[in-house]
CSV table of C-alpha atoms and ligand atoms in Angstrom, one decimal:
chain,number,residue,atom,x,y,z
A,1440,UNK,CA,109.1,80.9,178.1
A,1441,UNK,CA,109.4,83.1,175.4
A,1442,UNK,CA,108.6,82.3,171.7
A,1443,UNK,CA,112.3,81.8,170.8
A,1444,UNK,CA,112.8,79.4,173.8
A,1445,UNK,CA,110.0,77.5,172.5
A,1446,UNK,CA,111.3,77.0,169.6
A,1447,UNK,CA,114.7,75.6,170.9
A,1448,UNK,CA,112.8,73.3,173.1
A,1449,UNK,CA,110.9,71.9,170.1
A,1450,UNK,CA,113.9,71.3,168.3
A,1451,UNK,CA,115.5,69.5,171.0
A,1452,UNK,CA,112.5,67.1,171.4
A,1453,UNK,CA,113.1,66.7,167.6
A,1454,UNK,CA,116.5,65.3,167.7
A,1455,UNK,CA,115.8,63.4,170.7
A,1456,UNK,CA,113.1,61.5,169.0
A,1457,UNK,CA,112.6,57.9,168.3
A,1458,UNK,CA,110.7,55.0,167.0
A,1459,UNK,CA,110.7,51.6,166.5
A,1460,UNK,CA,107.8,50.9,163.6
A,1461,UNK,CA,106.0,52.6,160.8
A,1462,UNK,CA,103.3,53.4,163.4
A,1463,UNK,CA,105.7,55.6,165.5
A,1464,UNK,CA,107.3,56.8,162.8
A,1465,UNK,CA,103.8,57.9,161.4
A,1466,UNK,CA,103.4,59.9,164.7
A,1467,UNK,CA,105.9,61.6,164.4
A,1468,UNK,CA,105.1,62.6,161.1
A,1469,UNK,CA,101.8,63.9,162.0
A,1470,UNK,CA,103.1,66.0,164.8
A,1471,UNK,CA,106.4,67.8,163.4
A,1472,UNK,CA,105.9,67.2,159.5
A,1473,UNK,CA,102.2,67.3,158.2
A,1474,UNK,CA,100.2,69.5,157.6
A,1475,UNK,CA,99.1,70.7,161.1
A,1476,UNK,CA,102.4,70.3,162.3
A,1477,UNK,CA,103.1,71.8,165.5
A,1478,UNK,CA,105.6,74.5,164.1
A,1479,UNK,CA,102.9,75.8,161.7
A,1480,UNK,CA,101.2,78.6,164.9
A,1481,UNK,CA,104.8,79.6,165.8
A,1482,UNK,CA,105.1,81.5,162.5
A,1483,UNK,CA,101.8,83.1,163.8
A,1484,UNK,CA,104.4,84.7,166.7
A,1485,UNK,CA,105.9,87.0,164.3
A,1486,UNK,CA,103.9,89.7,164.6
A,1487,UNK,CA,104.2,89.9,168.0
A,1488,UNK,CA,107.9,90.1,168.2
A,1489,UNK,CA,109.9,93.0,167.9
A,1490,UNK,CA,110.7,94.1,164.0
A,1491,UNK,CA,114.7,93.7,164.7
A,1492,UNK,CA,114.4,90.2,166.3
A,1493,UNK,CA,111.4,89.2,163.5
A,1494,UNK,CA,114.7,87.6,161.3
A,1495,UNK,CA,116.5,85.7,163.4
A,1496,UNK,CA,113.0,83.9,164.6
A,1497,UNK,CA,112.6,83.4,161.1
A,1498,UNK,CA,115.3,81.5,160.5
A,1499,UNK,CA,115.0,79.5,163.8
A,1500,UNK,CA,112.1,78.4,163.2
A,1501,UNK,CA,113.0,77.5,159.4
A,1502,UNK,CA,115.9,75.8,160.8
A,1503,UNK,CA,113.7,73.7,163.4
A,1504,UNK,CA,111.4,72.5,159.6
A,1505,UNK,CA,114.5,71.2,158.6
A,1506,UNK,CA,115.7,69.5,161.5
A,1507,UNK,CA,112.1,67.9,161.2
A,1508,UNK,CA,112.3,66.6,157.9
A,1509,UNK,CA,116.0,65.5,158.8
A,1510,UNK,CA,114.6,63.1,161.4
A,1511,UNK,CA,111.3,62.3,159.5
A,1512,UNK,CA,114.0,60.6,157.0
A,1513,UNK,CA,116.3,59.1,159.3
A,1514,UNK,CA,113.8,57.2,160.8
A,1515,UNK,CA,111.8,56.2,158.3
A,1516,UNK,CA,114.8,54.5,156.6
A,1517,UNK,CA,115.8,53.2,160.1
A,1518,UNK,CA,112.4,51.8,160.5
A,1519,UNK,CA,112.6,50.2,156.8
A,1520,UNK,CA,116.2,48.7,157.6
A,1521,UNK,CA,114.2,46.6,160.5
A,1522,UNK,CA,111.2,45.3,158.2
A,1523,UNK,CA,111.5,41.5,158.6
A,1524,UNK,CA,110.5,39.2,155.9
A,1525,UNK,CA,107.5,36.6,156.7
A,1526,UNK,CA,110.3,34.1,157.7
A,1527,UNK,CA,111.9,36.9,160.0
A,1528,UNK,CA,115.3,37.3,158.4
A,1529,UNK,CA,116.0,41.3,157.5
A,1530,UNK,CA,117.0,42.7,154.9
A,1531,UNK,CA,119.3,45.6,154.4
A,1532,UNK,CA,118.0,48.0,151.9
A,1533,UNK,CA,120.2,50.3,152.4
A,1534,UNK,CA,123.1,47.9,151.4
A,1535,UNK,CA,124.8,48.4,147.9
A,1536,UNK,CA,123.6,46.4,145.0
A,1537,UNK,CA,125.6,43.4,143.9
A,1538,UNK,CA,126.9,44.3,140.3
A,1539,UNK,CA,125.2,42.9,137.3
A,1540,UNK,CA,128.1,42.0,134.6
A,1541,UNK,CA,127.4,43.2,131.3
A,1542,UNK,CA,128.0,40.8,128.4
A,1543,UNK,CA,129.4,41.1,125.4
A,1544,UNK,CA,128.6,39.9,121.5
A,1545,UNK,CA,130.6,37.6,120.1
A,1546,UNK,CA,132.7,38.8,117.2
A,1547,UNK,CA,130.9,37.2,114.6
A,1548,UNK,CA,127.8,38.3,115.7
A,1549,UNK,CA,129.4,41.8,115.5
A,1550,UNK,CA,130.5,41.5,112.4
A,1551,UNK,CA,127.4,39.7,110.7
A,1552,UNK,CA,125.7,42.2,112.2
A,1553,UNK,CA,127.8,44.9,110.5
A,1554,UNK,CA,127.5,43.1,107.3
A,1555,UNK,CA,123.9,42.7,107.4
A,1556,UNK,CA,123.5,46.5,107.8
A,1557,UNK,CA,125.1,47.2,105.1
A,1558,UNK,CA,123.0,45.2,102.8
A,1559,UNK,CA,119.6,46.5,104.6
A,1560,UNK,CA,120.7,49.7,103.9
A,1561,UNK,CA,120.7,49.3,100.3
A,1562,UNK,CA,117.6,47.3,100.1
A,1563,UNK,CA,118.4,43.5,100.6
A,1564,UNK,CA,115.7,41.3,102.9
A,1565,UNK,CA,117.0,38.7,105.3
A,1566,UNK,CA,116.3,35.3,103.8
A,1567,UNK,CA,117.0,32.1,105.6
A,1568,UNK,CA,117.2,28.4,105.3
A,1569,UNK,CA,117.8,25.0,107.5
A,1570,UNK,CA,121.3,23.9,108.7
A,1571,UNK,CA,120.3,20.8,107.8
A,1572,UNK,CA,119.7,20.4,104.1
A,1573,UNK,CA,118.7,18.2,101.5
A,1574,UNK,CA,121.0,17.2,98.8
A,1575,UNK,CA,118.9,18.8,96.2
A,1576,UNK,CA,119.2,22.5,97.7
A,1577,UNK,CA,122.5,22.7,98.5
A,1578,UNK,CA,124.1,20.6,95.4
A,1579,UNK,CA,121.8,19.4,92.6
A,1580,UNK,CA,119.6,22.9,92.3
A,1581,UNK,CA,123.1,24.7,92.4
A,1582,UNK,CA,124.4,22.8,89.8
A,1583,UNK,CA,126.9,20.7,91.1
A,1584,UNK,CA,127.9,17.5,89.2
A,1585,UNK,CA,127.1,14.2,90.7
A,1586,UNK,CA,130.5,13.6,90.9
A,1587,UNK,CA,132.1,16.8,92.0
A,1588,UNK,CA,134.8,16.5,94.7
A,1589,UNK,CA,132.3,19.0,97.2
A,1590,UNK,CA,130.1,15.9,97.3
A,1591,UNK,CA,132.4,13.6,99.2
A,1592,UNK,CA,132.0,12.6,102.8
A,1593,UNK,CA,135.7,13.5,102.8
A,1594,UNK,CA,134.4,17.3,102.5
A,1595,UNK,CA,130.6,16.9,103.7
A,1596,UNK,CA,128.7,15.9,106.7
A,1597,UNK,CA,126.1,13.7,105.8
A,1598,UNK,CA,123.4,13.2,108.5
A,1599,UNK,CA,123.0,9.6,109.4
A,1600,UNK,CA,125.5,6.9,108.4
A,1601,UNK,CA,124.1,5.2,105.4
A,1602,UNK,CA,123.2,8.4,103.1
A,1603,UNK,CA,122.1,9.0,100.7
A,1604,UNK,CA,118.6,8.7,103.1
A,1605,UNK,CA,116.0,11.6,103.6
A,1606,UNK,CA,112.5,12.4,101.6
A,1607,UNK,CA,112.7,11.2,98.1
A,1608,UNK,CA,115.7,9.4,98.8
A,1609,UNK,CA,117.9,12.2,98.6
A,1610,UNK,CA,121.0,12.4,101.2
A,1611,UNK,CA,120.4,14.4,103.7
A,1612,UNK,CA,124.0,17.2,105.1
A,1613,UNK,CA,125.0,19.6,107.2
A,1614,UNK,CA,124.9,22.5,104.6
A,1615,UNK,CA,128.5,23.4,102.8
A,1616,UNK,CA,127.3,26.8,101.8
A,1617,UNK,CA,124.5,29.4,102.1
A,1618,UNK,CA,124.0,29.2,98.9
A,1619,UNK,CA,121.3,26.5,99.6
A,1620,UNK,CA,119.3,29.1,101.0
A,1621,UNK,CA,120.0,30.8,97.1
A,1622,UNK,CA,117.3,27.7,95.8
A,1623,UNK,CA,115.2,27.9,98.2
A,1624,UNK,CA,114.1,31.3,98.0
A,1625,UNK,CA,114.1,31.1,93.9
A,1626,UNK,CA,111.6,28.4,94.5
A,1627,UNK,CA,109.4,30.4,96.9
A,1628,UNK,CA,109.5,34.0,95.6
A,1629,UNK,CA,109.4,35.3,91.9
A,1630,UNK,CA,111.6,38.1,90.7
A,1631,UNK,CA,112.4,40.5,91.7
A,1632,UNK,CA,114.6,38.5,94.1
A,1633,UNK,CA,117.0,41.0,96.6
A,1634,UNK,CA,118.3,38.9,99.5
A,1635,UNK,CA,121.0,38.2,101.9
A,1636,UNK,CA,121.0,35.0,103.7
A,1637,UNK,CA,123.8,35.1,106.7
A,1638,UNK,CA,124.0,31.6,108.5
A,1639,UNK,CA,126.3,28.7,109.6
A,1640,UNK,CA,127.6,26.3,107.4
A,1641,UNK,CA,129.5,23.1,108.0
A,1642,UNK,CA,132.6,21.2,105.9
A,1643,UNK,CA,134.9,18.5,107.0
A,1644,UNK,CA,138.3,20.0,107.3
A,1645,UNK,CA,141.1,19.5,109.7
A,1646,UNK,CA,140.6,22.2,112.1
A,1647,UNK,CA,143.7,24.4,112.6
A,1648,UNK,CA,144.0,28.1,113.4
A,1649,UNK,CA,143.1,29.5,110.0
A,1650,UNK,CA,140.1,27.0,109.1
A,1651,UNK,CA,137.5,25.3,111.3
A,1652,UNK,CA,134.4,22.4,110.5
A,1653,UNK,CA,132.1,24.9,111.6
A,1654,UNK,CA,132.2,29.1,110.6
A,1655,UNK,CA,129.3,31.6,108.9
A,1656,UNK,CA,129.1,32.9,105.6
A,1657,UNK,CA,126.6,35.8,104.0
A,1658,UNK,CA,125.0,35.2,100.7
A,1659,UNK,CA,123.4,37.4,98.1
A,1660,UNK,CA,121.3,36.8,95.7
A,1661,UNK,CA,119.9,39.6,93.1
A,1662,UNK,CA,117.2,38.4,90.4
A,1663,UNK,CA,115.7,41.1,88.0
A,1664,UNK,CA,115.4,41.6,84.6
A,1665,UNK,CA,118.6,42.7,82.6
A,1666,UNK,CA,120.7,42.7,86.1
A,1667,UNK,CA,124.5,43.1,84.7
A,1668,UNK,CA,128.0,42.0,86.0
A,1669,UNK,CA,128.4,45.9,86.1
A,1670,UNK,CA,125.4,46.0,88.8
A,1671,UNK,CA,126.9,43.6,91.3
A,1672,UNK,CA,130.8,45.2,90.6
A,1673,UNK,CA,128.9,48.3,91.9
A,1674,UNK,CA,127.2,46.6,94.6
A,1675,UNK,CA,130.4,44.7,96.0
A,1676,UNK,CA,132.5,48.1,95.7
A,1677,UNK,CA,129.8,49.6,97.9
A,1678,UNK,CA,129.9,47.1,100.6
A,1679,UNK,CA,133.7,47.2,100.4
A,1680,UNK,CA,133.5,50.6,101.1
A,1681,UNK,CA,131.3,50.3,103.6
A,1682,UNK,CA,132.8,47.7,105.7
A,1683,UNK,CA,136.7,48.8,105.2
A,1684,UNK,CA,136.9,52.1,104.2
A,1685,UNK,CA,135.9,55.1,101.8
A,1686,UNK,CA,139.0,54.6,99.6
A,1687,UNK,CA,139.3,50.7,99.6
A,1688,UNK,CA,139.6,49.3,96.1
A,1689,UNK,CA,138.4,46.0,94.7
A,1690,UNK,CA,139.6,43.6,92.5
A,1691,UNK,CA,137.3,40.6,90.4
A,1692,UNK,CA,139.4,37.7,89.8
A,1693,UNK,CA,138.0,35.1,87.5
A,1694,UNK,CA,137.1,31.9,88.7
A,1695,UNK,CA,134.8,28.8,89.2
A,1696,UNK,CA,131.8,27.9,90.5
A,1697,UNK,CA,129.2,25.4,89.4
A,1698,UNK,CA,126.2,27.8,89.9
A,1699,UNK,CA,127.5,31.5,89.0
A,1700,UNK,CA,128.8,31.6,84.8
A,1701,UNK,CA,130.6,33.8,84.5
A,1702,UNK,CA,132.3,33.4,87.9
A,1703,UNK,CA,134.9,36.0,90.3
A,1704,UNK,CA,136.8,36.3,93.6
A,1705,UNK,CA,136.7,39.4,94.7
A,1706,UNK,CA,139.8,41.0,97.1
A,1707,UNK,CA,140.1,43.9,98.8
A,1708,UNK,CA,143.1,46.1,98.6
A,1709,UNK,CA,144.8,45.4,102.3
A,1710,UNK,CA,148.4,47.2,101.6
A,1711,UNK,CA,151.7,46.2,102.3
A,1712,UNK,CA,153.3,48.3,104.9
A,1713,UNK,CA,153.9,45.6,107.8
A,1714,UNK,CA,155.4,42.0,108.5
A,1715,UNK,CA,151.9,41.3,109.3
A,1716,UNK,CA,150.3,42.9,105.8
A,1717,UNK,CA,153.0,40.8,103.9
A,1718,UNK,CA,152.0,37.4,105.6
A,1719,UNK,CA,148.2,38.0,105.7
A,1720,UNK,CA,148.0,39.0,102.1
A,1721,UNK,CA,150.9,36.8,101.2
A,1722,UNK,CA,152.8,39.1,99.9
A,1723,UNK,CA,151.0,40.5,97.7
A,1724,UNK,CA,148.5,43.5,99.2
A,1725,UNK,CA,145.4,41.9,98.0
A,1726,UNK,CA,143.0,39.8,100.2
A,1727,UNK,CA,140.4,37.5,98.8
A,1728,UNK,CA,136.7,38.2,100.9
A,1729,UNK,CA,134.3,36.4,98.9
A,1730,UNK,CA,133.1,34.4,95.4
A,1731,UNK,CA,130.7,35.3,93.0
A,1732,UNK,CA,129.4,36.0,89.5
A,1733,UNK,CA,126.5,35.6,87.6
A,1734,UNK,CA,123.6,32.9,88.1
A,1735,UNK,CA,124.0,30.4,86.2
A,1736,UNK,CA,121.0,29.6,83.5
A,1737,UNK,CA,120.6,26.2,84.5
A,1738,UNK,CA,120.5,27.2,88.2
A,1739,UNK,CA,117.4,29.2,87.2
A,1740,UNK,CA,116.2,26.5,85.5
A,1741,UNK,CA,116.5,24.2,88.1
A,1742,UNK,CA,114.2,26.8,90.0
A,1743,UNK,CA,111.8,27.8,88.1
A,1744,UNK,CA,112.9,31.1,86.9
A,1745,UNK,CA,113.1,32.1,83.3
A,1746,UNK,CA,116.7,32.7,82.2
A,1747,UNK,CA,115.2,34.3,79.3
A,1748,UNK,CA,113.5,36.9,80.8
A,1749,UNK,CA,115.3,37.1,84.0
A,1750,UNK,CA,119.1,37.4,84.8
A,1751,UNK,CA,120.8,38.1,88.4
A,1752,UNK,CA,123.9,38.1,90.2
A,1753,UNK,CA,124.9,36.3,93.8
A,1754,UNK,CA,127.9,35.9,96.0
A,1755,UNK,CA,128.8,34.6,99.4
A,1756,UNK,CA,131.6,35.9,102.0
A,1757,UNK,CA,133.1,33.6,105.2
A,1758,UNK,CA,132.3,35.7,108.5
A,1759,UNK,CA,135.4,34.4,110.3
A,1760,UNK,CA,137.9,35.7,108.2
A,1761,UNK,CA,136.4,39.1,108.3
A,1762,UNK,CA,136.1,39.1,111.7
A,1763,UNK,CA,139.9,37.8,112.1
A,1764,UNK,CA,141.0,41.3,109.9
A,1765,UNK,CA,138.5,43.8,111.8
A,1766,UNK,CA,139.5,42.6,115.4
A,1767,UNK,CA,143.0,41.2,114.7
A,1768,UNK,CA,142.6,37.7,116.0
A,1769,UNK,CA,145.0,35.4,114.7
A,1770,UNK,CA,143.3,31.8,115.6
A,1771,UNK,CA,139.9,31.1,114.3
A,1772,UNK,CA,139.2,28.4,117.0
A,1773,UNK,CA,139.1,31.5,119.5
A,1774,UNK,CA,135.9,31.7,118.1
A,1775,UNK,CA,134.2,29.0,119.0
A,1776,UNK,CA,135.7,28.0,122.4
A,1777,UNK,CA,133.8,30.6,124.3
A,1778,UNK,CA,136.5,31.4,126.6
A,1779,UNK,CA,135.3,34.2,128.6
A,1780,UNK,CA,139.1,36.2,128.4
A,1781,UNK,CA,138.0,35.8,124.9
A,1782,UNK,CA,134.9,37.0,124.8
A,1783,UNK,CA,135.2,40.1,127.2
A,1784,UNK,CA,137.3,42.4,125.2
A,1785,UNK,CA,134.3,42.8,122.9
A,1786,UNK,CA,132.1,44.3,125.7
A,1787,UNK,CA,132.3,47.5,124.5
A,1788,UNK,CA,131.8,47.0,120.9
A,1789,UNK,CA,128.2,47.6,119.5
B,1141,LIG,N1,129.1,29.2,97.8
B,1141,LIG,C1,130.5,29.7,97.5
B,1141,LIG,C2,131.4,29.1,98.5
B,1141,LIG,O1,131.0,28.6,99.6
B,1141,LIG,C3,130.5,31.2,97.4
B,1141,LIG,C4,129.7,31.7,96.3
B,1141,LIG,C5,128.4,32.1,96.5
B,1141,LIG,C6,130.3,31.9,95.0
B,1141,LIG,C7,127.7,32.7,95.5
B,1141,LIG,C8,129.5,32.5,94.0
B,1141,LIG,C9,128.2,32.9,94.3
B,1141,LIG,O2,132.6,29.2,98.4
């Protein structure tokens, strides 16, 4: 047999090969694969062939390596496909992975997420408080009158029928604001005070499609010495910015709250080119995102701050409603329904 039929036999006692374990699969290894393989001495042939034939038994025997590995492959996956568990059941590995569905965030997350950003980014800390608040932080400290209409179970969830109960005797809610979370950290930290406290607050309202018991707002809170109504303009016009667009504009409308003297609303600039435009903004371009103003003395005060020596600005924005503009959803109880059709078409938003 010459060294060229040699070859040929090996490779046909190659493809003919078998096993039926790791043990038989290892022999074969051994014998056509590793590293004293029997092709390994036929490449010692070469010399001894004639220069003009010295190719073609290259590439035979190259080809007969290949074939080799080929089968080394095929069997060991063969072999693998057959590996029984203890109880004796196979499995497949060779069969395609099941799908893992990706999730989503939900939209408010997006856009409090969004938010938040833009205040890190300009140096505010994430401050945060309890849902369920005392009377003091959400309504006394912040200046609210005893007999204020925000008080009233018609507008508040008080915890436990019977309030006013809780330590000290003081009524115990579901917080109306973040702005709760504005008394708490006054206690807790002296100036300078830079924070943003995003959370969920509660109110007792009919729900319909543009307002709901439960949605999020942001607050902000800036404490400092000499801090001016110019600083926080700047700051708001930035975030505007930011959030909607180099070339949005901002307007302050004066206003009224118990804990910011003076007080604003501050709207964005939406425009007026569609039906839509006209019936969000009411017909008038402008869109209201959030209060805010000044801290009021007393509210420093009432938290141990000196309102001599120290001054600051806060504000605080509702989450659903900018969420509503940035995705166009029309129905703020999509939000919290948690229908999946819902949810999904925010899979691909970061
Ligand atoms: N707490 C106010 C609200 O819920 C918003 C606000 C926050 C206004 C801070 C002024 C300053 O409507």
């Amino acid at each position: 047999m010459d060294v060229f039929e040699r070859v040929n036999h090996l490779i046909a006692e190659i493809e003919a090969a078998t096993a039926t374990n790791p043990e038989e699969v290892e022999r074969f290894r051994i014998r056509y694969v590793g590293s004293k393989n029997v092709l390994k001495p036929l490449m010692g042939e070469m010399r001894n062939i004639e220069a003009n034939r010295r190719r073609d038994f290259g590439q035979l025997v190259n080809r007969a390596k290949e074939v080799a590995q080929q089968k080394l492959d095929d069997l060991q996956s063969a072999t693998a496909v057959q590996s029984a568990d203890d109880d004796g059941t196979t499995i497949d590995l060779t069969a395609p992975g099941e799908p893992q569905p990706l999730g989503s965030r939900h939209p408010i997350s997006l856009t409090m997420r969004r938010i938040v950003s833009i205040f890190e980014r300009i140096g505010f800390a994430v401050a945060e408080g309890p849902e369920v608040e005392d009377d003091w932080h959400n309504f006394s400290a912040m200046n609210t009158p005893e007999d204020h209409p925000a008080r009233d179970m018609q507008d508040t969830f008080y915890v436990a029928a019977g309030m006013p109960a809780g330590p000290d005797n003081t009524a115990m809610l579901l917080r109306t604001h973040t702005s709760s979370v504005q008394a708490r950290t006054m206690e807790n930290q002296k100036p300078p005070i830079r924070i943003i406290a995003p959370g969920r607050v509660y109110r007792n309202e009919t729900i319909s499609a543009r307002s709901h018991a439960q949605f999020h707002q942001l607050e902000g809170l800036y404490i400092a010495e000499k801090v001016s109504f110019a600083d926080m303009k700047a700051t708001l016009l930035h975030f505007a910015r930011e959030m909607y667009g180099e070339d949005t504009k901002i307007r302050l409308r004066p206003s009224y709250f118990p804990f910011t003297e003076p007080s604003a609303e501050m709207d964005i600039w939406w425009g007026l080119e569609t039906e839509h435009d006209h019936r969000i903004t009411k017909g008038t371009g402008w869109l209201e995102i959030m209060g805010c103003g000044m801290v009021d003395p007393q509210v420093l005060t009432n938290c141990g701050i000196d309102p001599e020596k120290y001054s600051g600005y806060a504000f605080g924005m509702g989450i659903e409603r900018q969420a509503m503009l940035l995705y166009n959803i029309t129905d703020i109880r999509l939000m919290f329904e948690n229908d999946v059709r819902f949810l999904r078409q925010f899979a691909s938003v970061l």
